[in-house]
Short mmCIF file of C-alpha atoms and ligand atoms in Angstrom, two decimals:
data_model
loop_
_atom_site.label_atom_id
_atom_site.label_comp_id
_atom_site.label_asym_id
_atom_site.label_seq_id
_atom_site.Cartn_x
_atom_site.Cartn_y
_atom_site.Cartn_z
CA UNK A 433 0.00 0.00 0.00
CA UNK A 434 1.40 3.39 -0.93
CA UNK A 435 0.85 6.46 1.20
CA UNK A 436 0.88 9.03 -1.52
CA UNK A 437 -0.06 12.22 0.26
CA UNK A 438 -0.48 14.18 -2.97
CA UNK A 439 -2.76 11.71 -4.64
CA UNK A 440 -4.81 10.47 -1.71
CA UNK A 441 -7.34 12.91 -0.29
CA UNK A 442 -8.38 10.61 2.55
CA UNK A 443 -5.93 8.35 4.31
CA UNK A 444 -7.02 6.09 7.14
CA UNK A 445 -3.95 4.51 8.63
CA UNK A 446 -4.22 1.54 10.96
CA UNK A 447 -7.14 3.05 12.87
CA UNK A 448 -8.61 1.40 15.94
CA UNK A 449 -11.56 2.74 17.89
CA UNK A 450 -13.23 1.41 21.04
CA UNK A 451 -16.34 2.83 22.72
CA UNK A 452 -16.45 2.88 26.47
CA UNK A 453 -19.98 1.87 27.45
CA UNK A 454 -21.64 1.11 30.76
CA UNK A 455 -21.29 -2.60 30.10
CA UNK A 456 -17.60 -2.37 29.23
CA UNK A 457 -15.42 -1.76 26.23
CA UNK A 458 -16.87 -2.16 22.75
CA UNK A 459 -14.18 -2.41 20.07
CA UNK A 460 -15.81 -1.08 16.90
CA UNK A 461 -13.00 -0.53 14.43
CA UNK A 462 -9.78 -2.53 14.43
CA UNK A 463 -6.64 -1.84 12.40
CA UNK A 464 -8.56 -0.33 9.51
CA UNK A 465 -6.48 1.01 6.67
CA UNK A 466 -7.90 2.54 3.50
CA UNK A 467 -7.21 5.43 1.13
CA UNK A 468 -9.40 7.38 -1.20
CA UNK A 469 -7.65 9.21 -4.06
CA UNK A 470 -8.42 12.85 -4.74
CA UNK A 471 -11.80 13.19 -6.43
CA UNK A 472 -12.34 9.48 -5.96
CA UNK A 473 -15.60 8.11 -4.66
CA UNK A 474 -15.57 5.08 -2.40
CA UNK A 475 -18.54 3.17 -1.06
CA UNK A 476 -18.31 1.34 2.25
CA UNK A 477 -20.67 -1.54 2.97
CA UNK A 478 -20.83 -3.93 5.89
CA UNK A 479 -23.15 -5.58 8.38
CA UNK A 480 -25.47 -3.39 10.40
CA UNK A 481 -23.78 -2.11 13.53
CA UNK A 482 -20.27 -2.98 12.38
CA UNK A 483 -18.95 0.55 12.79
CA UNK A 484 -19.64 2.43 9.54
CA UNK A 485 -21.12 5.54 11.12
CA UNK A 486 -18.26 5.52 13.60
CA UNK A 487 -15.89 5.54 10.63
CA UNK A 488 -17.56 8.69 9.23
CA UNK A 489 -17.17 10.40 12.60
CA UNK A 490 -13.49 9.50 12.70
CA UNK A 491 -12.98 10.94 9.22
CA UNK A 492 -14.84 14.15 10.01
CA UNK A 493 -12.90 14.62 13.25
CA UNK A 494 -15.99 14.33 15.45
CA UNK A 495 -14.27 11.37 17.12
CA UNK A 496 -10.59 10.69 17.75
CA UNK A 497 -9.22 7.21 17.08
CA UNK A 498 -7.61 5.37 19.99
CA UNK A 499 -4.86 4.27 17.69
CA UNK A 500 -3.80 5.18 14.17
CA UNK A 501 -4.27 8.34 12.13
CA UNK A 502 -6.64 9.96 9.72
CA UNK A 503 -5.32 12.41 7.11
CA UNK A 504 -7.36 14.73 4.91
CA UNK A 505 -5.34 16.23 2.04
CA UNK A 506 -2.16 15.31 3.87
CA UNK A 507 -3.21 16.95 7.13
CA UNK A 508 -3.64 14.87 10.27
CA UNK A 509 -7.16 15.25 11.64
CA UNK A 510 -7.54 15.99 15.34
CA UNK A 511 -10.58 18.30 15.25
CA UNK A 512 -13.46 18.90 12.81
CA UNK A 513 -12.54 20.71 9.59
CA UNK A 514 -14.54 23.16 7.51
CA UNK A 515 -13.27 21.34 4.42
CA UNK A 516 -15.71 18.52 5.16
CA UNK A 517 -19.37 18.24 4.19
CA UNK A 518 -21.75 15.67 5.69
CA UNK A 519 -25.19 14.28 4.93
CA UNK A 520 -27.06 11.60 6.88
CA UNK A 521 -30.06 9.34 6.40
CA UNK A 522 -32.06 11.94 8.33
CA UNK A 523 -31.86 15.17 6.29
CA UNK A 524 -31.90 17.23 9.54
CA UNK A 525 -33.19 20.43 7.95
CA UNK A 526 -34.09 23.23 10.35
CA UNK A 527 -37.82 23.84 10.25
CA UNK A 528 -37.54 27.52 11.24
CA UNK A 529 -35.47 28.28 8.15
CA UNK A 530 -36.51 28.32 4.51
CA UNK A 531 -34.84 25.80 2.21
CA UNK A 532 -32.36 28.33 0.86
CA UNK A 533 -31.48 29.51 4.38
CA UNK A 534 -30.94 25.87 5.36
CA UNK A 535 -28.57 25.37 2.47
CA UNK A 536 -26.70 28.57 3.40
CA UNK A 537 -26.16 27.44 7.00
CA UNK A 538 -22.55 26.17 6.56
CA UNK A 539 -21.61 29.52 5.03
CA UNK A 540 -22.58 31.15 8.34
CA UNK A 541 -20.06 28.95 10.14
CA UNK A 542 -17.19 28.28 7.81
CA UNK A 543 -14.92 31.31 7.35
CA UNK A 544 -15.45 32.78 3.87
CA UNK A 545 -15.42 36.07 2.01
CA UNK A 546 -18.82 35.82 0.38
CA UNK A 547 -21.40 38.54 0.97
CA UNK A 548 -25.04 37.71 1.52
CA UNK A 549 -25.93 38.03 -2.13
CA UNK A 550 -23.11 35.75 -3.20
CA UNK A 551 -24.13 33.21 -0.57
CA UNK A 552 -27.68 33.22 -1.88
CA UNK A 553 -26.42 32.89 -5.41
CA UNK A 554 -24.25 29.92 -4.47
CA UNK A 555 -27.17 28.19 -2.70
CA UNK A 556 -29.52 28.87 -5.62
CA UNK A 557 -27.04 27.47 -8.08
CA UNK A 558 -26.80 24.21 -6.14
CA UNK A 559 -30.55 23.98 -5.60
CA UNK A 560 -31.21 24.27 -9.31
CA UNK A 561 -28.52 21.67 -9.96
CA UNK A 562 -30.47 19.14 -7.89
CA UNK A 563 -33.83 20.16 -9.34
CA UNK A 564 -35.14 22.29 -6.49
CA UNK A 565 -35.49 25.52 -8.46
CA UNK A 566 -38.50 27.46 -7.20
CA UNK A 567 -38.52 25.79 -3.77
CA UNK A 568 -36.02 28.22 -2.21
CA UNK A 569 -38.53 29.92 0.07
CA UNK A 570 -40.43 26.78 1.10
CA UNK A 571 -40.19 25.29 4.56
CA UNK A 572 -38.67 21.79 4.94
CA UNK A 573 -42.02 20.30 6.00
CA UNK A 574 -43.52 21.42 2.70
CA UNK A 575 -41.12 19.19 0.74
CA UNK A 576 -41.20 15.46 0.05
CA UNK A 577 -38.60 13.14 1.58
CA UNK A 578 -36.62 12.97 -1.65
CA UNK A 579 -36.64 16.76 -2.03
CA UNK A 580 -35.46 17.22 1.55
CA UNK A 581 -32.58 14.87 0.91
CA UNK A 582 -31.67 16.89 -2.19
CA UNK A 583 -31.61 20.04 -0.08
CA UNK A 584 -29.49 18.24 2.51
CA UNK A 585 -26.96 17.36 -0.24
CA UNK A 586 -26.85 21.02 -1.28
CA UNK A 587 -26.14 22.03 2.30
CA UNK A 588 -23.33 19.48 2.50
CA UNK A 589 -21.73 20.96 -0.64
CA UNK A 590 -22.46 24.68 -0.37
CA UNK A 591 -19.10 25.59 1.18
CA UNK A 592 -17.23 23.61 -1.51
CA UNK A 593 -15.82 20.97 0.83
CA UNK A 594 -12.91 18.89 -0.38
CA UNK A 595 -14.41 15.80 1.22
CA UNK A 596 -18.05 14.76 1.18
CA UNK A 597 -19.13 12.18 3.75
CA UNK A 598 -22.47 10.49 3.11
CA UNK A 599 -23.91 8.15 5.75
CA UNK A 600 -26.77 6.26 4.10
CA UNK A 601 -28.25 9.47 2.69
CA UNK A 602 -30.76 7.61 0.51
CA UNK A 603 -31.56 4.84 3.00
CA UNK A 604 -35.04 6.10 3.87
CA UNK A 605 -36.20 6.78 0.30
CA UNK A 606 -38.27 4.57 -1.98
CA UNK A 607 -36.50 2.75 -4.81
CA UNK A 608 -37.42 5.16 -7.62
CA UNK A 609 -36.61 8.31 -5.70
CA UNK A 610 -33.33 6.71 -4.73
CA UNK A 611 -32.43 6.06 -8.37
CA UNK A 612 -33.27 9.68 -9.18
CA UNK A 613 -30.90 10.82 -6.50
CA UNK A 614 -28.14 8.57 -7.80
CA UNK A 615 -28.32 10.54 -11.03
CA UNK A 616 -28.27 13.76 -9.04
CA UNK A 617 -25.09 12.57 -7.34
CA UNK A 618 -23.43 11.91 -10.69
CA UNK A 619 -24.41 15.40 -11.85
CA UNK A 620 -23.04 17.02 -8.73
CA UNK A 621 -19.76 15.17 -9.06
CA UNK A 622 -19.42 16.22 -12.68
CA UNK A 623 -20.14 19.88 -11.89
CA UNK A 624 -17.87 20.25 -8.89
CA UNK A 625 -15.43 17.47 -8.17
CA UNK A 626 -14.97 16.33 -4.57
CA UNK A 627 -13.62 13.30 -2.82
CA UNK A 628 -16.47 11.20 -1.53
CA UNK A 629 -17.13 8.41 0.90
CA UNK A 630 -20.55 6.81 0.86
CA UNK A 631 -21.86 4.49 3.55
CA UNK A 632 -24.69 2.37 2.19
CA UNK A 633 -26.68 -0.84 2.64
CA UNK A 634 -27.61 -0.94 -1.02
CA UNK A 635 -25.08 -2.90 -3.09
CA UNK A 636 -26.53 -1.65 -6.38
CA UNK A 637 -26.14 1.89 -5.13
CA UNK A 638 -22.53 1.21 -4.17
CA UNK A 639 -21.46 -0.04 -7.60
CA UNK A 640 -23.52 2.56 -9.46
CA UNK A 641 -22.02 5.54 -7.62
CA UNK A 642 -18.56 4.54 -6.46
CA UNK A 643 -15.24 3.87 -8.15
CA UNK A 644 -14.36 1.43 -5.43
CA UNK A 645 -16.44 -0.59 -2.98
CA UNK A 646 -15.00 -1.66 0.35
CA UNK A 647 -16.61 -4.40 2.41
CA UNK A 648 -15.98 -4.10 6.13
CA UNK A 649 -15.78 -7.18 8.32
CA UNK A 650 -18.20 -7.66 11.18
CA UNK A 651 -17.54 -5.68 14.36
CA UNK A 652 -14.78 -4.76 15.12
CA UNK A 653 -14.61 -3.62 11.52
CA UNK A 654 -11.56 -3.87 9.34
CA UNK A 655 -11.15 -4.00 5.59
CA UNK A 656 -12.29 -7.42 4.47
CA UNK A 657 -12.64 -7.03 0.73
CA UNK A 658 -12.57 -4.38 -1.96
CA UNK A 659 -13.39 -4.15 -5.62
CA UNK A 660 -12.73 -1.45 -8.20
CA UNK A 661 -15.73 -0.51 -10.30
CA UNK A 662 -14.95 0.61 -13.83
CA UNK A 663 -16.99 3.69 -14.67
CA UNK A 664 -18.18 5.09 -17.97
CA UNK A 665 -18.44 8.86 -18.39
CA UNK A 666 -22.22 8.72 -18.39
CA UNK A 667 -23.35 5.90 -16.13
CA UNK A 668 -26.76 4.45 -16.97
CA UNK A 669 -29.05 2.51 -14.69
CA UNK A 670 -29.13 -0.19 -17.38
CA UNK A 671 -25.49 -0.87 -16.67
CA UNK A 672 -26.59 -2.43 -13.37
CA UNK A 673 -28.22 -5.26 -15.27
CA UNK A 674 -25.21 -6.37 -17.35
CA UNK A 675 -23.71 -9.72 -16.47
CA UNK A 676 -20.52 -8.01 -15.27
CA UNK A 677 -22.47 -5.94 -12.75
CA UNK A 678 -24.51 -8.91 -11.65
CA UNK A 679 -21.37 -10.94 -11.02
CA UNK A 680 -19.94 -8.08 -8.99
CA UNK A 681 -23.13 -7.80 -6.93
CA UNK A 682 -23.03 -11.54 -6.25
CA UNK A 683 -19.42 -11.34 -5.08
CA UNK A 684 -20.24 -8.42 -2.78
CA UNK A 685 -23.30 -10.23 -1.46
CA UNK A 686 -21.12 -13.23 -0.54
CA UNK A 687 -18.60 -10.99 1.22
CA UNK A 688 -21.36 -9.36 3.25
CA UNK A 689 -22.61 -12.78 4.29
CA UNK A 690 -19.14 -13.72 5.47
CA UNK A 691 -18.90 -10.50 7.46
CA UNK A 692 -22.34 -11.03 8.96
CA UNK A 693 -21.67 -14.57 10.12
CA UNK A 694 -18.34 -13.44 11.57
CA UNK A 695 -20.15 -10.70 13.52
CA UNK A 696 -22.68 -13.27 14.79
CA UNK A 697 -19.88 -15.50 16.05
CA UNK A 698 -18.10 -12.65 17.80
CA UNK A 699 -21.16 -11.89 19.91
CA UNK B 54 -63.92 40.13 11.19
CA UNK B 55 -65.40 36.75 12.12
CA UNK B 56 -62.55 36.22 14.57
CA UNK B 57 -63.80 39.19 16.57
CA UNK B 58 -67.55 38.88 16.09
CA UNK B 59 -67.95 35.22 17.04
CA UNK B 60 -66.24 35.50 20.45
CA UNK B 61 -68.05 38.81 21.05
CA UNK B 62 -71.46 37.23 20.44
CA UNK B 63 -70.50 34.36 22.69
CA UNK B 64 -69.63 36.75 25.50
CA UNK B 65 -72.88 38.69 25.07
CA UNK B 66 -74.92 35.50 25.11
CA UNK B 67 -73.05 34.35 28.20
CA UNK B 68 -73.80 37.63 30.05
CA UNK B 69 -77.46 37.54 29.05
CA UNK B 70 -77.83 33.95 30.26
CA UNK B 71 -76.11 34.86 33.51
CA UNK B 72 -78.43 37.82 34.06
CA UNK B 73 -81.43 35.63 33.24
CA UNK B 74 -80.32 32.90 35.60
CA UNK B 75 -80.09 35.31 38.53
CA UNK B 76 -83.38 37.01 37.59
CA UNK B 77 -85.35 33.78 37.13
CA UNK B 78 -84.17 32.36 40.47
CA UNK B 79 -84.54 35.70 42.13
CA UNK B 80 -81.17 35.29 43.84
CA UNK B 81 -80.03 38.09 46.13
CA UNK B 82 -76.66 39.59 45.17
CA UNK B 83 -74.86 37.96 48.12
CA UNK B 84 -75.71 34.58 46.64
CA UNK B 85 -74.89 35.43 43.07
CA UNK B 86 -74.30 38.88 41.67
CA UNK B 87 -75.64 39.52 38.18
CA UNK B 88 -73.79 41.39 35.41
CA UNK B 89 -75.96 44.45 36.02
CA UNK B 90 -74.73 44.62 39.65
CA UNK B 91 -71.12 44.43 38.62
CA UNK B 92 -70.76 47.60 36.62
CA UNK B 93 -71.87 49.91 39.48
CA UNK B 94 -69.54 48.05 41.84
CA UNK B 95 -66.69 48.63 39.44
CA UNK B 96 -67.57 52.27 38.91
CA UNK B 97 -67.65 52.99 42.61
CA UNK B 98 -64.05 51.76 43.02
CA UNK B 99 -62.75 52.48 39.55
CA UNK B 100 -59.56 54.20 40.74
CA UNK B 101 -58.75 51.36 43.09
CA UNK B 102 -59.38 48.91 40.28
CA UNK B 103 -56.80 50.55 38.05
CA UNK B 104 -54.29 51.13 40.81
CA UNK B 105 -54.58 47.62 42.23
CA UNK B 106 -54.88 46.08 38.80
CA UNK B 107 -51.55 47.65 37.99
CA UNK B 108 -50.06 46.20 41.19
CA UNK B 109 -51.30 42.73 40.33
CA UNK B 110 -50.09 43.06 36.75
CA UNK B 111 -46.56 44.20 37.43
CA UNK B 112 -46.06 41.73 40.27
CA UNK B 113 -47.14 38.88 38.02
CA UNK B 114 -44.97 40.03 35.15
CA UNK B 115 -41.89 40.53 37.32
CA UNK B 116 -42.40 37.13 38.98
CA UNK B 117 -42.83 35.54 35.59
CA UNK B 118 -39.77 37.30 34.25
CA UNK B 119 -37.61 35.94 37.08
CA UNK B 120 -39.20 32.53 36.52
CA UNK B 121 -38.19 32.69 32.86
CA UNK B 122 -34.60 33.61 33.72
CA UNK B 123 -34.24 30.93 36.40
CA UNK B 124 -36.26 28.35 34.48
CA UNK B 125 -34.21 28.79 31.31
CA UNK B 126 -30.98 28.71 33.30
CA UNK B 127 -31.96 25.53 35.18
CA UNK B 128 -33.30 24.02 31.98
CA UNK B 129 -30.03 24.70 30.18
CA UNK B 130 -28.02 23.14 33.00
CA UNK B 131 -30.21 20.05 33.00
CA UNK B 132 -30.37 19.91 29.22
CA UNK B 133 -26.62 19.98 28.68
CA UNK B 134 -25.37 17.89 31.59
CA UNK B 135 -26.81 14.48 32.33
CA UNK B 136 -25.18 14.37 35.76
CA UNK B 137 -26.66 17.71 36.80
CA UNK B 138 -30.05 16.68 35.45
CA UNK B 139 -30.00 13.58 37.63
CA UNK B 140 -28.98 15.75 40.59
CA UNK B 141 -31.45 18.61 40.14
CA UNK B 142 -34.52 16.94 38.73
CA UNK B 143 -35.69 15.09 41.89
CA UNK B 144 -35.27 18.29 43.90
CA UNK B 145 -37.34 20.20 41.39
CA UNK B 146 -40.08 17.58 41.34
CA UNK B 147 -40.19 17.53 45.12
CA UNK B 148 -40.36 21.30 45.29
CA UNK B 149 -43.08 21.41 42.66
CA UNK B 150 -45.12 18.77 44.48
CA UNK B 151 -45.62 21.07 47.47
CA UNK B 152 -48.99 22.80 47.00
CA UNK B 153 -48.09 26.47 46.77
CA UNK B 154 -51.13 27.47 48.84
CA UNK B 155 -49.27 26.07 51.84
CA UNK B 156 -46.16 28.07 51.03
CA UNK B 157 -48.06 31.34 50.82
CA UNK B 158 -48.51 31.87 54.58
CA UNK B 159 -44.92 30.81 55.23
CA UNK B 160 -43.57 33.38 52.81
CA UNK B 161 -46.00 35.97 54.11
CA UNK B 162 -44.62 35.47 57.61
CA UNK B 163 -41.04 35.27 56.45
CA UNK B 164 -41.11 38.75 54.91
CA UNK B 165 -43.88 40.40 56.89
CA UNK B 166 -45.07 43.63 55.31
CA UNK B 167 -42.93 43.36 52.20
CA UNK B 168 -45.95 42.79 50.01
CA UNK B 169 -44.25 43.36 46.67
CA UNK B 170 -41.41 40.98 47.46
CA UNK B 171 -43.78 38.31 48.85
CA UNK B 172 -46.07 38.44 45.89
CA UNK B 173 -43.34 38.42 43.26
CA UNK B 174 -41.65 35.53 45.07
CA UNK B 175 -44.77 33.37 45.04
CA UNK B 176 -45.51 34.21 41.40
CA UNK B 177 -41.96 33.14 40.58
CA UNK B 178 -41.97 29.97 42.69
CA UNK B 179 -45.22 28.69 41.28
CA UNK B 180 -44.32 29.28 37.63
CA UNK B 181 -40.68 28.43 36.98
CA UNK B 182 -41.06 24.64 37.05
CA UNK B 183 -42.76 24.08 33.68
CA UNK B 184 -40.24 26.41 32.03
CA UNK B 185 -37.23 24.58 33.47
CA UNK B 186 -38.64 21.19 32.48
CA UNK B 187 -39.58 22.20 28.95
CA UNK B 188 -36.23 23.81 28.22
CA UNK B 189 -34.31 20.84 29.59
CA UNK B 190 -36.38 18.39 27.58
CA UNK B 191 -36.06 20.50 24.46
CA UNK B 192 -32.29 20.61 24.79
CA UNK B 193 -31.71 17.01 25.82
CA UNK B 194 -33.88 15.60 23.04
CA UNK B 195 -31.94 17.45 20.36
CA UNK B 196 -31.04 14.73 17.84
CA UNK B 197 -27.26 14.25 17.73
CA UNK B 198 -27.28 14.70 13.95
CA UNK B 199 -28.39 18.31 14.36
CA UNK B 200 -25.35 18.95 16.48
CA UNK B 201 -23.05 16.96 14.22
CA UNK B 202 -24.02 18.99 11.15
CA UNK B 203 -22.55 22.11 12.77
CA UNK B 204 -19.87 20.42 14.83
CA UNK B 205 -18.38 18.75 11.76
CA UNK B 206 -17.81 22.24 10.34
CA UNK B 207 -15.89 23.27 13.44
CA UNK B 208 -18.70 25.31 15.05
CA UNK B 209 -18.25 26.21 18.73
CA UNK B 210 -20.66 25.08 21.46
CA UNK B 211 -22.19 28.54 21.81
CA UNK B 212 -22.72 28.81 18.06
CA UNK B 213 -24.51 25.45 18.08
CA UNK B 214 -26.67 26.72 20.95
CA UNK B 215 -27.68 29.92 19.14
CA UNK B 216 -28.16 28.42 15.68
CA UNK B 217 -29.87 25.16 16.60
CA UNK B 218 -30.55 24.31 20.24
CA UNK B 219 -32.24 27.59 21.16
CA UNK B 220 -34.57 27.96 18.16
CA UNK B 221 -35.46 24.28 18.30
CA UNK B 222 -36.52 24.63 21.93
CA UNK B 223 -38.64 27.77 21.42
CA UNK B 224 -41.96 25.99 20.68
CA UNK B 225 -41.68 23.95 23.88
CA UNK B 226 -40.62 27.04 25.77
CA UNK B 227 -43.67 29.01 24.69
CA UNK B 228 -45.96 26.06 25.42
CA UNK B 229 -44.60 26.11 28.96
CA UNK B 230 -44.78 29.89 29.17
CA UNK B 231 -48.52 29.76 28.49
CA UNK B 232 -48.91 27.46 31.48
CA UNK B 233 -46.50 29.53 33.55
CA UNK B 234 -48.27 32.84 32.94
CA UNK B 235 -51.51 31.40 34.29
CA UNK B 236 -49.72 29.90 37.28
CA UNK B 237 -47.88 33.12 38.09
CA UNK B 238 -51.19 34.95 38.03
CA UNK B 239 -52.67 32.44 40.49
CA UNK B 240 -49.60 32.86 42.72
CA UNK B 241 -49.92 36.63 42.75
CA UNK B 242 -53.56 36.49 43.75
CA UNK B 243 -53.05 33.86 46.43
CA UNK B 244 -50.55 36.11 48.15
CA UNK B 245 -52.55 39.29 47.68
CA UNK B 246 -55.62 37.71 49.26
CA UNK B 247 -53.62 36.48 52.25
CA UNK B 248 -51.46 39.56 52.92
CA UNK B 249 -53.28 42.15 55.03
CA UNK B 250 -53.07 45.67 53.55
CA UNK B 251 -51.20 44.16 50.63
CA UNK B 252 -52.85 46.03 47.74
CA UNK B 253 -53.46 44.37 44.41
CA UNK B 254 -56.73 42.97 43.06
CA UNK B 255 -56.50 40.10 45.53
CA UNK B 256 -56.59 42.59 48.40
CA UNK B 257 -59.59 44.32 46.82
CA UNK B 258 -61.30 40.96 46.65
CA UNK B 259 -60.51 40.35 50.30
CA UNK B 260 -61.91 43.72 51.35
CA UNK B 261 -65.08 42.92 49.38
CA UNK B 262 -65.33 39.78 51.47
CA UNK B 263 -64.71 41.60 54.76
CA UNK B 264 -67.35 44.22 53.95
CA UNK B 265 -69.85 41.69 52.51
CA UNK B 266 -69.74 43.65 49.24
CA UNK B 267 -70.54 40.75 46.95
CA UNK B 268 -70.89 42.68 43.71
CA UNK B 269 -67.38 44.05 44.36
CA UNK B 270 -66.04 40.52 44.70
CA UNK B 271 -67.61 39.54 41.41
CA UNK B 272 -66.29 42.68 39.77
CA UNK B 273 -62.79 41.72 40.91
CA UNK B 274 -63.26 38.26 39.42
CA UNK B 275 -64.17 39.80 36.09
CA UNK B 276 -61.21 42.17 36.26
CA UNK B 277 -58.91 39.23 37.03
CA UNK B 278 -60.32 37.29 34.11
CA UNK B 279 -59.69 40.22 31.75
CA UNK B 280 -56.16 40.68 33.04
CA UNK B 281 -55.46 36.94 32.76
CA UNK B 282 -56.75 36.85 29.21
CA UNK B 283 -54.61 39.86 28.33
CA UNK B 284 -51.45 38.27 29.76
CA UNK B 285 -52.14 34.99 28.02
CA UNK B 286 -52.59 36.61 24.64
CA UNK B 287 -49.41 38.62 25.01
CA UNK B 288 -47.62 35.26 25.28
CA UNK B 289 -49.56 33.94 22.27
CA UNK B 290 -48.46 36.94 20.21
CA UNK B 291 -44.83 36.50 21.28
CA UNK B 292 -45.08 32.84 20.35
CA UNK B 293 -46.43 33.71 16.90
CA UNK B 294 -43.52 36.08 16.36
CA UNK B 295 -40.70 33.87 17.63
CA UNK B 296 -41.93 30.32 17.06
CA UNK B 297 -44.63 30.71 14.40
CA UNK B 298 -42.80 28.25 12.19
CA UNK B 299 -43.65 25.37 14.52
CA UNK B 300 -47.36 25.92 14.04
CA UNK B 301 -46.98 25.77 10.29
CA UNK B 302 -44.97 22.56 10.39
CA UNK B 303 -47.61 20.66 12.34
CA UNK B 304 -50.54 21.72 10.15
N1 ATP C 388 -21.58 6.84 21.16
C1 ATP C 388 -21.54 5.51 21.30
N2 ATP C 388 -21.26 4.96 22.50
C2 ATP C 388 -21.22 3.62 22.65
N3 ATP C 388 -21.45 2.73 21.67
C3 ATP C 388 -21.73 3.21 20.46
C4 ATP C 388 -21.81 4.62 20.20
N4 ATP C 388 -22.13 4.81 18.91
C5 ATP C 388 -22.25 3.59 18.38
N5 ATP C 388 -22.03 2.62 19.29
C6 ATP C 388 -22.04 1.17 19.06
O1 ATP C 388 -20.99 0.90 18.15
C7 ATP C 388 -21.39 -0.04 17.19
C8 ATP C 388 -21.18 0.52 15.81
O2 ATP C 388 -22.03 1.61 15.62
P1 ATP C 388 -22.16 2.36 14.24
O3 ATP C 388 -23.24 3.37 14.38
O4 ATP C 388 -20.83 2.86 13.82
O5 ATP C 388 -22.62 1.18 13.29
P2 ATP C 388 -23.09 1.24 11.76
O6 ATP C 388 -22.22 0.33 11.01
O7 ATP C 388 -23.18 2.63 11.28
O8 ATP C 388 -24.55 0.61 11.87
P3 ATP C 388 -25.78 0.82 10.89
O9 ATP C 388 -25.45 0.11 9.65
O10 ATP C 388 -26.92 0.16 11.62
O11 ATP C 388 -25.97 2.29 10.70
C9 ATP C 388 -22.82 -0.41 17.49
O12 ATP C 388 -22.83 -1.63 18.18
C10 ATP C 388 -23.30 0.71 18.38
O13 ATP C 388 -24.23 0.22 19.31
MG1 MG C 389 -24.84 3.92 10.73
#
């Protein structure tokens, strides 16, 4: 494994993390090493409760690893960074703000030189990119689940983060809305490149969106398996139904089963 | 227009029925005063009504104001620290369980003659509990993701409080304030009725009782009702201004 600081935007080096709970120590991540190249997009899958959300917190600096290091663009992470954007399964929009004001929220926190008008312009540009033109002044509760998740993506990207961390952002959506949002993700990536890490339970989603899929072992999670996904310039949903894709999905499925049974045994 | 006319008609019908009830039963005014007795009673003491009404009003508002400050402070402490919540909450519940009517004479004796202090103190004591509880619940039930969204950008604790925790708690706060304003008003009147020479509408009520002036007592009741309604709607208006969004989201 090469630690090329210039090429790799995210480096996770031999990271171990243990929660201290009332019932004792819970090792969640063990000796995990992985890199994501600049402007790469990696999906992480694994059994439920294996430590994926914990991994996103370690990358964003919300948690500190017990052992090992996390680097973003060559810088060791010890505290949260404004160069990170996050979106979760729950869109967590603030009901007392309009959609555009929700999207502008990071710009009120991250140091920047934009004036109010430029901030609004930036938010509007993103909102129209995800198909929310005309909904700027609506309240979150007036939008559908899929639309809220689109707005949440805009908020994650509005301050032009170098790294986008997505923790099952489409997990609560129905299948068709989810596929729509996959296309939105491809658009966003094309318009403004970022390095992305996507946690997901949906194997089709992982190979459709990511350049690489990593399967984590059962808890405590470490890298169990990975596969590179060749990407065309304009990915089509049809490509999920080619025999190549189907083989890949089968392989991933098997790996997940291995991880799951390992997690069962460790209980 | 309908918003004003419908309640107005309702009030008129209520007064007419009241008058009729007294007239049909031929009750004397010491059993039940009728609306037509009340106006003269008010007119006779109109200066006292305004002077004492003002006393009752400002004591309630000051008591409530202190209750808001202390309640929000306690609520913030309990909302942010689990340990302190576990320490303070049982004390608060115990304190709140004491019927305040029993505290009134104790306070009255403790600060004999200091009517303003006594009254404000009771108004405060009776009304801060719901505020403290609502603020602490609002803060402690803040979903961690809301915090993480800002924290992952490097936002400070106070910034997270101002941008998210505070506005998110406002609807609960105003819900509690509506309860608290009514309670504070009860507290004020309890003390005013008990304190001799204490002024305030409660004292006017008490002097009506001493002098067997029943229409005066009823007039005080009406004045209290009007004052209570006024206070309550001030809170409603504040709620509309500061937490109107919550109403829209639950439609
Ligand atoms: N703050 C915490 N304190 C103690 N234990 C925790 C904490 N957060 C998570 N855990 C435990 O750590 C384990 C991993 O949690 P994590 O949320 O990272 O899993 P996950 O892979 O994201 O699960 P899912 O796929 O269900 O979202 C779980 O067993 C969870 O109960
Ligand atoms: Mg998770």
